[in-house]
Each structure stands twice: as structure tokens, then as C-alpha cells.
Coordinates of C-alpha atoms and ligand atoms in Angstrom, one line a residue:
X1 CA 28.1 -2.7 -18.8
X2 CA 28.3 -1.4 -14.8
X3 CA 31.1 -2.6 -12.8
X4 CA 30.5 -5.0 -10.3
X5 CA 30.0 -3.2 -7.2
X6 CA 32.0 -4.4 -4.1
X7 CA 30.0 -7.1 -2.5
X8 CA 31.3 -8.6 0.9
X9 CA 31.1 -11.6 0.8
X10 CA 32.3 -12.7 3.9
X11 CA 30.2 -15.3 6.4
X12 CA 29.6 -12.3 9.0
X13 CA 28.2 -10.0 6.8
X14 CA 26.3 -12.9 5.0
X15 CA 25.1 -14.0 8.6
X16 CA 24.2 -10.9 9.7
X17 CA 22.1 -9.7 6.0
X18 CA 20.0 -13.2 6.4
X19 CA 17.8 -12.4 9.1
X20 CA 15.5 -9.6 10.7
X21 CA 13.7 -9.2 13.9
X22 CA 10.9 -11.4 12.7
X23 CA 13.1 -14.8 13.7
X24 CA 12.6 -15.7 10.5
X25 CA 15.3 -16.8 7.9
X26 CA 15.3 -18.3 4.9
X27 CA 17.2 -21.8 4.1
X28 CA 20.3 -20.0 2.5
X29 CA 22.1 -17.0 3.3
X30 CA 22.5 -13.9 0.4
X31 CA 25.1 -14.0 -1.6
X32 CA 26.9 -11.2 -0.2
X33 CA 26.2 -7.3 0.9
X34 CA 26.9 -4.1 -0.4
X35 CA 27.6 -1.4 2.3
X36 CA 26.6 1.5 0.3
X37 CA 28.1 5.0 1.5
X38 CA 26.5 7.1 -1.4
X39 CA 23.6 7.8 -3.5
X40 CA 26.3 7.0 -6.0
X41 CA 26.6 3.7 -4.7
X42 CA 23.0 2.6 -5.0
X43 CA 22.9 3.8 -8.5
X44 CA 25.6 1.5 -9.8
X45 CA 24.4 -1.4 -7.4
X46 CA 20.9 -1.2 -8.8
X47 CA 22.0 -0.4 -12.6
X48 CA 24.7 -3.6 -12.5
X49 CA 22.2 -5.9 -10.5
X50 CA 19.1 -4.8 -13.3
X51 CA 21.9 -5.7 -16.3
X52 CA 22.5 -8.7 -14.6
X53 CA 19.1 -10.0 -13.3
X54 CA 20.9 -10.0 -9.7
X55 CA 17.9 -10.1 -7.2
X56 CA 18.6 -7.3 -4.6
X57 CA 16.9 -6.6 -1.1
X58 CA 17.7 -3.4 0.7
X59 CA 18.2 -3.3 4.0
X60 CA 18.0 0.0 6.7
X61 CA 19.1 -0.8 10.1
X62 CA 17.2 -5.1 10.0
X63 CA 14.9 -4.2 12.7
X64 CA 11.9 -5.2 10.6
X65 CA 9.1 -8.1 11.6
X66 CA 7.9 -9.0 8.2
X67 CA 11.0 -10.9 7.0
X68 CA 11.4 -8.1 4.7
X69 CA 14.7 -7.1 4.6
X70 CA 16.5 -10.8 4.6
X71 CA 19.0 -11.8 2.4
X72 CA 17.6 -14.5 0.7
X73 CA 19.7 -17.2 -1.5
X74 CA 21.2 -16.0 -4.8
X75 CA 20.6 -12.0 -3.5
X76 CA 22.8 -8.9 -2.7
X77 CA 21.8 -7.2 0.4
X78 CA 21.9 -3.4 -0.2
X79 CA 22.8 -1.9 2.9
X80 CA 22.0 1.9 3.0
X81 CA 22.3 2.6 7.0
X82 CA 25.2 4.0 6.3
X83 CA 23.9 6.9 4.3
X84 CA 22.8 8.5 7.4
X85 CA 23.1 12.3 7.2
X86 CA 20.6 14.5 8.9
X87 CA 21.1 17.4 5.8
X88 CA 18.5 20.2 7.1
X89 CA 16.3 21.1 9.8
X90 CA 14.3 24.1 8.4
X91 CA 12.7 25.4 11.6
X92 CA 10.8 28.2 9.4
X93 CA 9.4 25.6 7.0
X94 CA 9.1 22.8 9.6
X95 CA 10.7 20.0 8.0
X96 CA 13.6 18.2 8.1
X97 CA 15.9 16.7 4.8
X98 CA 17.7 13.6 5.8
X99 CA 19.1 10.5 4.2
X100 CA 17.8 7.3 5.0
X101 CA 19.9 5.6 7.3
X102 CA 19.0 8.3 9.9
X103 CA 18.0 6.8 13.1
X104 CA 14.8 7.8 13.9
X105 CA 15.4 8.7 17.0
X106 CA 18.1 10.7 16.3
X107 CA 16.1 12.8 13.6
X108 CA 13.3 13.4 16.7
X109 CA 15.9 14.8 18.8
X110 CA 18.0 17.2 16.2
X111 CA 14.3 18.7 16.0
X112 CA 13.8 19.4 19.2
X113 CA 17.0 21.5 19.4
X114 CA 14.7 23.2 17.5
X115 CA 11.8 22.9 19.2
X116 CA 10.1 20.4 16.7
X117 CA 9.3 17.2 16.7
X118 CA 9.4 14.1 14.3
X119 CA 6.4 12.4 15.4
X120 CA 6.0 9.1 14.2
X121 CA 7.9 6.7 17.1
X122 CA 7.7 3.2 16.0
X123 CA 8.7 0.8 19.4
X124 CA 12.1 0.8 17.8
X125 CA 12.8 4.6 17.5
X126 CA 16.0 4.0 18.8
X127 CA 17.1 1.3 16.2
X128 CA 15.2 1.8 13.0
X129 CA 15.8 3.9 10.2
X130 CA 14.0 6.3 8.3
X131 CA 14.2 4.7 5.0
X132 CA 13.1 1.4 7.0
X133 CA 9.6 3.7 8.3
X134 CA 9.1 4.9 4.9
X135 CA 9.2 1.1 3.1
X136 CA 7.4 0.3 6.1
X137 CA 5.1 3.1 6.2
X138 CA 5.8 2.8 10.3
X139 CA 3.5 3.3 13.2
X140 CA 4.4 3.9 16.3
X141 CA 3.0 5.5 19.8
X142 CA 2.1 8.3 18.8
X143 CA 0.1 7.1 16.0
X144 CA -3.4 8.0 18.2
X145 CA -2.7 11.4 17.4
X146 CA -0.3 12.2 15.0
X147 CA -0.5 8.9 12.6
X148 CA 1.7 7.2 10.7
X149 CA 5.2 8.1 8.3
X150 CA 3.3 8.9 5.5
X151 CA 1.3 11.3 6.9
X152 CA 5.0 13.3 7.6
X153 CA 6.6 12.6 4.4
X154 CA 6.4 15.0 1.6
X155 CA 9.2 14.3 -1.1
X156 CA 11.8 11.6 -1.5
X157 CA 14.9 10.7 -3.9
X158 CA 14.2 7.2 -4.6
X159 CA 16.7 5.4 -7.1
X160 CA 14.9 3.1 -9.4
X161 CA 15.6 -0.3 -10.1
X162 CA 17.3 0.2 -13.5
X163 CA 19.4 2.8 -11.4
X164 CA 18.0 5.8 -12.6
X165 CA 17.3 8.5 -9.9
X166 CA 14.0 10.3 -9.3
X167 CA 12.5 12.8 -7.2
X168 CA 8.9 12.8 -6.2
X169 CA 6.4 14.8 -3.8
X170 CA 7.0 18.7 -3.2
X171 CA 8.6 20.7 -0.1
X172 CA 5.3 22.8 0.0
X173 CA 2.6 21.3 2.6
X174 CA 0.1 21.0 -0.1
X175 CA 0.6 20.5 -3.5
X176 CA -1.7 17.9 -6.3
X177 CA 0.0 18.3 -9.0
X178 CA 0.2 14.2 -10.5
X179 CA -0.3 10.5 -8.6
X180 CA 0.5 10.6 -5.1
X181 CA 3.7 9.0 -5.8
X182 CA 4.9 9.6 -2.6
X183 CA 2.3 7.8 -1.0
X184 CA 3.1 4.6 -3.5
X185 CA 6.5 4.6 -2.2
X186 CA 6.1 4.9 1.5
X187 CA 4.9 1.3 2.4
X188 CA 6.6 -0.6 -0.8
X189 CA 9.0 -2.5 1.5
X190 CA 11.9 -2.2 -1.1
X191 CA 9.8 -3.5 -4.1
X192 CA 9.5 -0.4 -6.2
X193 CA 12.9 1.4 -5.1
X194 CA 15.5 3.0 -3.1
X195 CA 14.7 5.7 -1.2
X196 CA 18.2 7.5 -1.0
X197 CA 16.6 11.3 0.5
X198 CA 13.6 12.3 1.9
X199 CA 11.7 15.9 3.2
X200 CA 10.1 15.4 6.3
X201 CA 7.4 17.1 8.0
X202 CA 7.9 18.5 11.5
X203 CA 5.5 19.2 13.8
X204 CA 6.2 22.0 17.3
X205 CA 7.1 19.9 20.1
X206 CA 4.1 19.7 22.5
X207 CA 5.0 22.4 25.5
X208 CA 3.6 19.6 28.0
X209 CA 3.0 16.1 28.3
X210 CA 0.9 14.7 30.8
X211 CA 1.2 10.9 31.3
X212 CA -0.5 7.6 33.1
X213 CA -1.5 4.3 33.7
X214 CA -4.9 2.3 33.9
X215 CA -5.0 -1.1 35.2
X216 CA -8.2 -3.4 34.6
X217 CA -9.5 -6.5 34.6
X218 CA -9.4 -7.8 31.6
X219 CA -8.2 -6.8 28.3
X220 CA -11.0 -6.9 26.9
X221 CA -12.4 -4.4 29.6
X222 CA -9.1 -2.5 28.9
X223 CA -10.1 -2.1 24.8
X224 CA -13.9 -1.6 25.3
X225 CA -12.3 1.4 28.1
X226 CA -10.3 2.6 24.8
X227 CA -13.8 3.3 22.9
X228 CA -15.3 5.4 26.3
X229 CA -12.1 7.1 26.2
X230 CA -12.6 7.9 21.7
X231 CA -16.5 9.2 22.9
X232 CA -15.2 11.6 25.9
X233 CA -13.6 13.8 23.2
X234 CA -10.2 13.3 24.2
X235 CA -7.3 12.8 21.8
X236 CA -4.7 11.2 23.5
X237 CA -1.0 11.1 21.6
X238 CA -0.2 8.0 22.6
X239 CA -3.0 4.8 24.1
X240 CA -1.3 1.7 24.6
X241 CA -2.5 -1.4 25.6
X242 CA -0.4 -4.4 27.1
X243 CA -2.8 -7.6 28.5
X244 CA -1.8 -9.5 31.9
X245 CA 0.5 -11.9 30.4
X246 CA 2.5 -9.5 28.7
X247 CA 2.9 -7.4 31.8
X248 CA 4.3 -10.6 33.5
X249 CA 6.9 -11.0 30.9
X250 CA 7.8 -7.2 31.4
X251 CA 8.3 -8.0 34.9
X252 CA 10.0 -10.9 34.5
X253 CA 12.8 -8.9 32.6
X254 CA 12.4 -5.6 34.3
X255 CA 12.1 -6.8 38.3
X256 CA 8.8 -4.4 38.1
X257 CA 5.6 -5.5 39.7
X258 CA 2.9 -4.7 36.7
X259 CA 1.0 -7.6 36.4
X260 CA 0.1 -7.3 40.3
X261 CA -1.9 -3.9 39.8
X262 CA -4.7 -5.8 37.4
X263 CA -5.5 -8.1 34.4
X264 CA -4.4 -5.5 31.8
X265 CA -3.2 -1.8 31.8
X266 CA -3.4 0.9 29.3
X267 CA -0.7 3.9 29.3
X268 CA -2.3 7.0 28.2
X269 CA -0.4 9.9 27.5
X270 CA -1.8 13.8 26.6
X271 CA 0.0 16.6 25.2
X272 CA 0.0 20.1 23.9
X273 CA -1.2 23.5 25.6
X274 CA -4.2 21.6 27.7
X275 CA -2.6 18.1 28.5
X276 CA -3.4 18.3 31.7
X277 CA -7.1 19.3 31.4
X278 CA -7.2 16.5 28.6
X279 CA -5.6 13.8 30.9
X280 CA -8.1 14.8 33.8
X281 CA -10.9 14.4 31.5
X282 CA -9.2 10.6 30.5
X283 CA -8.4 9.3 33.8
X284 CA -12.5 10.2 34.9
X285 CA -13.8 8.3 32.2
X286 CA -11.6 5.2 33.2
X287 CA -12.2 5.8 36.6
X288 CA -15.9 5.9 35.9
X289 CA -15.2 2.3 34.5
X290 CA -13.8 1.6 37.5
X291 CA -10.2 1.6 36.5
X292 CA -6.7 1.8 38.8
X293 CA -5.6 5.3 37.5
X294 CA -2.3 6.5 38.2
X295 CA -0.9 9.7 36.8
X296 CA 2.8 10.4 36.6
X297 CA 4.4 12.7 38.8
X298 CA 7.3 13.2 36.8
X299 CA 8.8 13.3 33.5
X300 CA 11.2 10.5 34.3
X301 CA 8.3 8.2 35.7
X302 CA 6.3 8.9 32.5
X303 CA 9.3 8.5 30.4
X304 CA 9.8 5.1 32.5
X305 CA 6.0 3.7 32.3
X306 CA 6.4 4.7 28.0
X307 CA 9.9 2.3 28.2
X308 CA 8.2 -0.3 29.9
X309 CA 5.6 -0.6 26.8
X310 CA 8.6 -0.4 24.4
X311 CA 10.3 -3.7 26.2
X312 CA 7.0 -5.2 25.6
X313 CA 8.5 -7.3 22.6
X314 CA 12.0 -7.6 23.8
X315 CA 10.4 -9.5 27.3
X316 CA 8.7 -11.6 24.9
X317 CA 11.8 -13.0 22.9
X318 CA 12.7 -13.4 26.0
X319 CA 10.5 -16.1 26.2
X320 CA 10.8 -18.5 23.6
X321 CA 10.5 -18.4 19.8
X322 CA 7.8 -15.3 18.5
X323 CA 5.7 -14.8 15.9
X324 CA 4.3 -11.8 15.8
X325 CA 1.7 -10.5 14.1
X326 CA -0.1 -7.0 13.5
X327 CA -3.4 -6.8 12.6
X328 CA -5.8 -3.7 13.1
X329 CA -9.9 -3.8 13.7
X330 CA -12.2 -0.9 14.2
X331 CA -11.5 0.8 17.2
X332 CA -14.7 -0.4 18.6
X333 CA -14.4 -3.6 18.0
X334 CA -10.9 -4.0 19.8
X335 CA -12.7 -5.8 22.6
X336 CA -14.5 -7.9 21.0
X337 CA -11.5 -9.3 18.7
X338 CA -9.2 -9.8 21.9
X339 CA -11.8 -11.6 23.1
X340 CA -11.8 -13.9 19.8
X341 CA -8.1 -14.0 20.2
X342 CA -7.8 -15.6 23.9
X343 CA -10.6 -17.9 22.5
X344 CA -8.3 -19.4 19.8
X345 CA -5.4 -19.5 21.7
X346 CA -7.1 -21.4 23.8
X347 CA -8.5 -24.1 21.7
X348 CA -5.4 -24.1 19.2
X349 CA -2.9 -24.6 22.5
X350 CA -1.1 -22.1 22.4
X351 CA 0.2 -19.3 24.4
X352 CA -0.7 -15.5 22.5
X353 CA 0.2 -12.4 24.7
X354 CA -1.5 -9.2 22.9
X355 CA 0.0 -5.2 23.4
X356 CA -0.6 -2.7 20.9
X357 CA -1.7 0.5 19.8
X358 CA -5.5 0.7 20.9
X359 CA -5.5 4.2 20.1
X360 CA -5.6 3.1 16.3
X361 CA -6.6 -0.2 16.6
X362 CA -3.6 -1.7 16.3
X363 CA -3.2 -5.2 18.4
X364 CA 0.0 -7.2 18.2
X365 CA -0.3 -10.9 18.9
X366 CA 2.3 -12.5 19.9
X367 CA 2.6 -16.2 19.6
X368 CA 5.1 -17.7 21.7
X369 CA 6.7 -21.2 21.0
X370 CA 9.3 -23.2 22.8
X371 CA 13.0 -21.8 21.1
X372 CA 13.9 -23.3 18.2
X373 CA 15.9 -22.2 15.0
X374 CA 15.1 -19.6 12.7
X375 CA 14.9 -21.8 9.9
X376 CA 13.0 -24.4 11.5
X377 CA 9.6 -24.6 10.7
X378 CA 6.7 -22.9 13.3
X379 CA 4.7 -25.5 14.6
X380 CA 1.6 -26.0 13.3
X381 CA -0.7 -25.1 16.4
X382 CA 1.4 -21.7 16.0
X383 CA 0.8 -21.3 12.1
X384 CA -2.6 -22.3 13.0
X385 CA -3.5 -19.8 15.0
X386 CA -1.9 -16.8 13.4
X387 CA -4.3 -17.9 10.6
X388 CA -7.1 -17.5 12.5
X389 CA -6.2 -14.1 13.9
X390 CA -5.9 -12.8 9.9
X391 CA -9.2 -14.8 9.1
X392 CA -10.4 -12.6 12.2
X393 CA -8.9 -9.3 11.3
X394 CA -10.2 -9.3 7.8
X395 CA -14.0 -10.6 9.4
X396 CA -14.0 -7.8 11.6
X397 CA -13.5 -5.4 8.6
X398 CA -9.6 -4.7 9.3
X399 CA -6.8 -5.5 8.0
X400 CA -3.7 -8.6 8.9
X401 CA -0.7 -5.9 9.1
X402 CA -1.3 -2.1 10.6
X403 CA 2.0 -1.4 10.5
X404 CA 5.3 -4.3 10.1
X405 CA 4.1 -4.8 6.4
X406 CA 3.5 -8.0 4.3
X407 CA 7.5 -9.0 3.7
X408 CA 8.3 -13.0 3.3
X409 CA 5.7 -14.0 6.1
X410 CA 2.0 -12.6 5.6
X411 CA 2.0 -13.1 0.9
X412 CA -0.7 -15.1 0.9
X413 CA -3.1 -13.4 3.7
X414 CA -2.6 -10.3 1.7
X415 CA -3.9 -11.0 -1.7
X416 CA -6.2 -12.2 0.9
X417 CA -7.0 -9.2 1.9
X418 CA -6.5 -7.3 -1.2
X419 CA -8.8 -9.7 -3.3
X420 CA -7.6 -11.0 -6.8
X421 CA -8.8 -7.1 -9.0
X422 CA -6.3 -5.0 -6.6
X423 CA -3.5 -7.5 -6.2
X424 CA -3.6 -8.3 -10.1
X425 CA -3.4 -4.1 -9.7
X426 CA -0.7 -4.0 -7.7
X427 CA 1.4 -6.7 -9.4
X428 CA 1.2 -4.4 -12.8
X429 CA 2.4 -1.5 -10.7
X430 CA 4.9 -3.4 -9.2
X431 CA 6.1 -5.1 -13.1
X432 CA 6.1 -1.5 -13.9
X433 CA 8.9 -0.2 -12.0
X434 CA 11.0 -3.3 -11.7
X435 CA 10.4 -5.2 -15.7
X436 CA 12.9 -7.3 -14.4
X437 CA 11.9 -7.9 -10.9
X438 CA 15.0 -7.6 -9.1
X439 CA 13.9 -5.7 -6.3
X440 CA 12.9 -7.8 -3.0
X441 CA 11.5 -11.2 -5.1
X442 CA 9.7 -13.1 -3.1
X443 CA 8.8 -10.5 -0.7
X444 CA 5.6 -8.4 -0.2
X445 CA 2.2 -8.6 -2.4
Ligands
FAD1 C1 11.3 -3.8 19.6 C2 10.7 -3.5 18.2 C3 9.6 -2.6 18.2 C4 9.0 -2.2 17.0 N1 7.9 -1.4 17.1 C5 7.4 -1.0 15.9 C6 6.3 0.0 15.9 O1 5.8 0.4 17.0 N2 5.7 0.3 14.7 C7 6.2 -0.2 13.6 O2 5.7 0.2 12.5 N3 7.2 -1.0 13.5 C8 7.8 -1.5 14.7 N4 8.9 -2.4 14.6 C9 9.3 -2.9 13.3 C10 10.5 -2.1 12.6 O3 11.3 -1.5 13.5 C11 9.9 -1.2 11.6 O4 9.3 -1.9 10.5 C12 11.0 -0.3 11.0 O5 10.3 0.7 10.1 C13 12.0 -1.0 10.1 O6 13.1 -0.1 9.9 P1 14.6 -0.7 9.5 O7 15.5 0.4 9.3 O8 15.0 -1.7 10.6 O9 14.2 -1.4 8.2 P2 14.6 -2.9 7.7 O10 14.1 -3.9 8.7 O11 16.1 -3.0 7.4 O12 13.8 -3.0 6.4 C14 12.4 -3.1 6.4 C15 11.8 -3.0 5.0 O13 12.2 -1.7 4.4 C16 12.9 -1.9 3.2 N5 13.9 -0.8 3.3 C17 14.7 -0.4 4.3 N6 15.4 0.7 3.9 C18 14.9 1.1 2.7 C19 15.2 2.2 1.8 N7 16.1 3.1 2.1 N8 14.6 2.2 0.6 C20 13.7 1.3 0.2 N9 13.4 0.2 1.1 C21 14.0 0.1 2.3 C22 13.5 -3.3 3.3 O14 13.8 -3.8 2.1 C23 12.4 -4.0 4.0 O15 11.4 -4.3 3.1 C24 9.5 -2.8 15.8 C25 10.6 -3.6 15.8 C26 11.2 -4.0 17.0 C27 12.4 -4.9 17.0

């Protein structure tokens, strides 16, 4: 039999384990929270809580939105942010070997010491983890260009639930040797396993960025500008777009004066050997359109317009209570579902602000209700309407999350989305790797 391993049980650390940054929280806190400092550690936590039937839910640094990573009653929150060493930056191999309470942000900047970079930059590069990405399989800015985590990740340690410890993937950048086993990891939001290690791809730091802003109308004008943008045959790293009422809310926490420049705005960086060429060719074809183009002068006012976009969430909690949701369309359909969004907020009541990644058809709607407790139930006007921007995501031929994952909140409007042959598929997979199901119940598909 394993030994018990040392649980804190304490009311802060049982506080802190029982909610994300979704607002959500269940009706009763975990049962307590393992800090673990090794590999070692997870091992014994897992092997003890399979022996015992102890439901587990690991945790990175809590900065999720799906109510993934809460400490839910009668669990044990495995904390691994505290296995957080970057091991290897191979500058000859481009790649990186890290553990998984690395902050993303830090692993981006130890590469460019090397002049690399770690490309995927979720909004909360400066917060998350990379063992959070991975479960999460994160998005982020740059996505338009460079995609998502799993595109960068090419082996990882994971510790199984029965505590046993396996390494999948391959250091070498191609390699088809068995499943993609790497690829059933990234994304599995703690269900399958622990991922203790992972090799990262690097990728050499762009030489330039070039950076702006385009304010229109509407966002609807702003999205259907996205698609010109697609057919001019530029690749932009990073296409943003935040509607008018989300600028307001940036202003409102900022002191800036967004909103005041047009009904929506899109921030547009290029980069690479020919960013500037490319940004030229970008800022014609929204001029064309008749947007309000402004191109950065400077590194620190493109830096600055790229942190505005970041505080887009933060000046919405701001606000009131959020729910926020993460669905992805077609790229040229973008317009047309914001459209569709505004409509239903309008006849469900209801205030949704909408930013996101339109470079990969990624829209975040944010519902925003007066503040309430996180164990309080949404209103219905709210649930309502989030329902009717999945029923819309999944019309449109997308998909109701791009990028925060399924967690506690989106179970049903997955297998939704999945339909009953692949989620039966993925429940056997998931019964596979966890007989017992200790890992995450009650969370994901
Ligand atoms: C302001 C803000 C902006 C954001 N912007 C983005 C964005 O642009 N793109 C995006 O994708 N997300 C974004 N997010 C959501 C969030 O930051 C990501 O989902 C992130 O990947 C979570 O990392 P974490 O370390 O906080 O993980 P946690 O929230 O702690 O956990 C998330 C999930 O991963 C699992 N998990 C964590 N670590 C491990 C591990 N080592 N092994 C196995 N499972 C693990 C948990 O069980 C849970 O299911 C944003 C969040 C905020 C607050």
C-alpha cells in the first residue's frame, strides 16, 4: 500500500484549489492539496489516490476558464507549479526541455537569450503554465501564424493514473513510429495523466516585428476586414479583434481613449525578414475598406497596443460577474456569427462584449452579469444565451471551445458537438487510462 501523501488541508489552500478564472466553483471545497515538488511526488500521489479511489484534479498555475482545474468535494488538488525547471534550451536542435510548472512566459524569454522563440502566447503568458497549455492544448496571439501548443510539442513524461511513468513522442521533428500519443495528451485537461516533462519545439525569433491598429465600424465590418486581409496573401502573426464595447471597458480600466477611434478595432501584427512589406500590404487592404490604420512607431507602442488586447478580459471582470465562452467559426464566417451574436444578446437581454483571435476564428463572448457569488447560479437569460452561441458555433460548422477546453462548464455542448459514436470513443479511451476514474471526474467529455 502507498503512503498517504502530505495533503494540506488547511482552509487557504482549500480556498484557493476550489476555484479557477472561470468564476466558477463548485458547492464544496477539495479535500485538501498536494504541493508536489517532484516527479516523485506525483507518482506516489497518483499510485495512493488509484489504491484508494481518491478523485484527484491537477492543477498548473489555476488560470484556466473551463472550471477545469477546481477542487471539487471529496478531491485532492495536485498542484504541480512547483515543478517549474526550465532543464534545456538546445539552440542547435531548437527545442526546449522544461517541467511543467514553467511559466510560459518565462520559457519564451530563456529562448530568446538564444534567439528563439516559444510561440504559442495564450493572453495569460505571464500567468499560466506549460503543463496548463498542454492539458489545454492553448491558443494564444500568435496562433494566426504559428498555431497552437500542440503544434510545438514533441515528447512529454506523463505519469499515469496508477502512478506509473511514461514517455511518449520523440526529440526528432518528424518521427511516425505508433498513435500520436502526444497529440491525445495535449488537450486531455488532466483526464488521462500528468504531464511531469515535456520537449518543446522552438522556433528563431522573428528579426522584426512590425505592428498596428484598425478601427471600424462595426465588428462585423472589422471580421468580414479579417477575410480581405486572409485573400491579400498576408500572414499576419498575430490578428485580434476587440468590438466597441469591449474597448470601452479597456478604457474604463486603462484611462485610454479606444472606443473613440471607431465601433471596433483590429491589432494586426507582422513579423519575420519582410514585416514591414507584409504590414504595408495589410494596412492597404483595410484602408481600401476604409479603415482608421495606424502603424506603430515603436516597439514600446506596439508592445503597448498588444497589452491593451491582453487586459481585454481583466477590464471585463471588471465589470460584473463573466462567463466566457470560446467558440471558433470558419474564418469567413466570423462576420456573419458576430452578427448572430449581437442579435441574441439583444433579444435574450443581455450584455455580450466579443474580442478574440480572428486570425483563426476564434471569438470570445463574454457574457456579463451583475456580481454575484461563484457558487450562485448564472441567471438564466445568461445560460440562455451562452446556449445559443454553441447552438451557433456548431450551425456555422465550428466548434463551442477553440481553445479554454470543455472542463466542468461546456460537458454537455461537447458530446454535442462530438455526437454520441466519438464521445462513446472517447469515454473508452478515457476508461482506458484511468479504469478507475480518478483523474478530473466530472470534468471534460
Ligand atoms: C487573462 C486571461 C487570458 C487568457 N488567454 C488565453 C488565451 O489567449 N488562450 C488560451 O488558450 N487560454 C487563455 N486563457 C486560459 C488559461 O490561461 C489557459 O487555459 C492555460 O493553458 C491554463 O494554464 P494553467 O497553468 O493556469 O492551468 P490550470 O488552470 O491550472 O489547469 C487547466 C487544465 O489543465 C490541467 N493541468 C494543469 N497542469 C497539468 C499537468 N501538468 N498535467 C496534466 N494536466 C494539467 C488541469 O487539470 C485543468 O484541466 C486565459 C486566461 C486568462 C485569465
Amino acid at each position: 500500500m502507498t503512503a498517504e501523501p502530505r495533503i494540506d488541508a488547511g482552509e487557504e489552500a482549500r480556498d484557493a484549489a476550489a476555484r479557477d478564472r472561470s468564476g466558477w466553483a463548485g458547492s464544496a471545497r477539495p479535500a485538501g492539496v498536494v504541493q508536489a515538488t517532484s516527479v516523485d511526488d506525483v507518482r506516489r500521489t497518483l499510485a495512493w489516490a488509484d489504491e484508494t479511489g481518491t478523485p484527484v484534479v491537477t492543477r498548473g498555475a489555476g488560470s484556466g476558464l473551463a472550471a477545469a482545474a477546481v477542487g471539487v468535494a471529496g478531491a485532492v488538488v495536485l498542484d504541480v507549479s512547483g515543478i517549474d525547471r526550465i532543464l534545456e534550451i538546445d539552440p542547435v536542435e531548437q527545442l526546449a526541455r522544461v517541467e511543467p510548472g514553467v511559466i510560459t512566459a518565462s520559457l519564451d524569454a530563456a529562448a530568446a537569450a538564444h534567439g528563439l522563440m516559444y510561440a504559442p502566447d495564450p493572453g495569460s503568458v505571464g500567468i499560466s503554465t506549460i503543463g496548463g497549455n498542454i492539458a489545454t492544448n492553448a491558443g494564444g496571439l500568435r496562433g494566426a501564424k504559428y498555431g497552437v501548443t500542440r503544434d510545438h510539442v514533441l515528447a512529454l513524461d506523463v505519469v499515469l493514473a496508477d502512478g506509473s511513468l511514461v514517455r511518449v513522442g520523440r526529440e526528432t521533428l518528424k518521427g511516425v513510429t505508433g498513435y500520436d500519443l502526444v497529440g491525445l495528451f495535449t488537450g486531455s485537461e488532466g483526464t488521462l495523466g500528468v504531464v511531469v516533462g515535456a520537449t518543446l519545439r522552438l522556433v528563431p525569433r522573428p528579426v522584426r516585428t512590425a505592428t498596428a491598429t484598425a478601427f471600424l465600424p462595426s465588428a462585423a465590418a472589422a471580421a468580414g476586414a479579417t477575410a480581405a486581409i486572409a485573400g491579400s496573401g498576408a500572414r499576419p502573426a498575430v490578428l485580434e479583434i476587440i468590438d466597441g464595447p469591449t474597448l470601452e471597458a479597456i478604457d474604463a480600466l486603462d484611462g485610454s481613449a479606444l472606443a473613440a477611434r471607431g465601433g471596433a478595432c483590429l491589432v494586426v501584427q507582422t513579423d519575420g525578414f519582410g514585416a514591414d512589406e507584409e504590414l504595408a500590404l495589410v494596412a492597404a487592404t483595410l484602408r481600401s475598406l476604409g479603415a482608421d490604420v495606424r502603424v506603430a512607431a515603436t516597439p514600446e507602442e506596439a508592445e503597448s497596443l498588444l497589452a491593451a488586447r491582453r487586459r481585454a478580459l481583466p477590464a471585463l471582470e471588471a465589470r460584473g460577474r463573466v462567463l466566457i465562452e470560446d467558440i471558433a467559426v470558419p474564418r469567413g464566417r466570423l462576420a456573419h456569427a458576430i452578427e448572430r451574436i449581437h442579435a441574441i444578446a439583444d433579444e435574450e437581454r443581455v450584455d455580450v462584449y466579443v474580442f478574440g483571435h480572428a486570425g483563426d476564428g476564434n471569438l470570445h463572448p463574454i457574457i456579463v452579469t451583475p456580481p454575484a457569488g461563484p457558487s450562485d447560479p448564472m441567471p438564466a437569460e445568461a445560460q440562455a444565451a451562452a446556449d445559443r452561441i454553441f447552438a451557433l458555433a456548431i450551425e456555422l460548422g465550428g466548434t463551442i471551445t477553440a481553445e479554454h477546453g470543455v472542463g466542468r462548464l461546456k460537458r454537455a455542448w461537447a458530446e454535442r458537438e462530438l455526437g454520441p459514436e466519438v464521445h462513446a470513443l472517447q469515454t473508452r479511451i478515457r476508461a482506458l487510462l484511468d479504469p478507475r476514474g480518478i483523474l478530473n471526474p466530472g470534468s471534460s467529455v
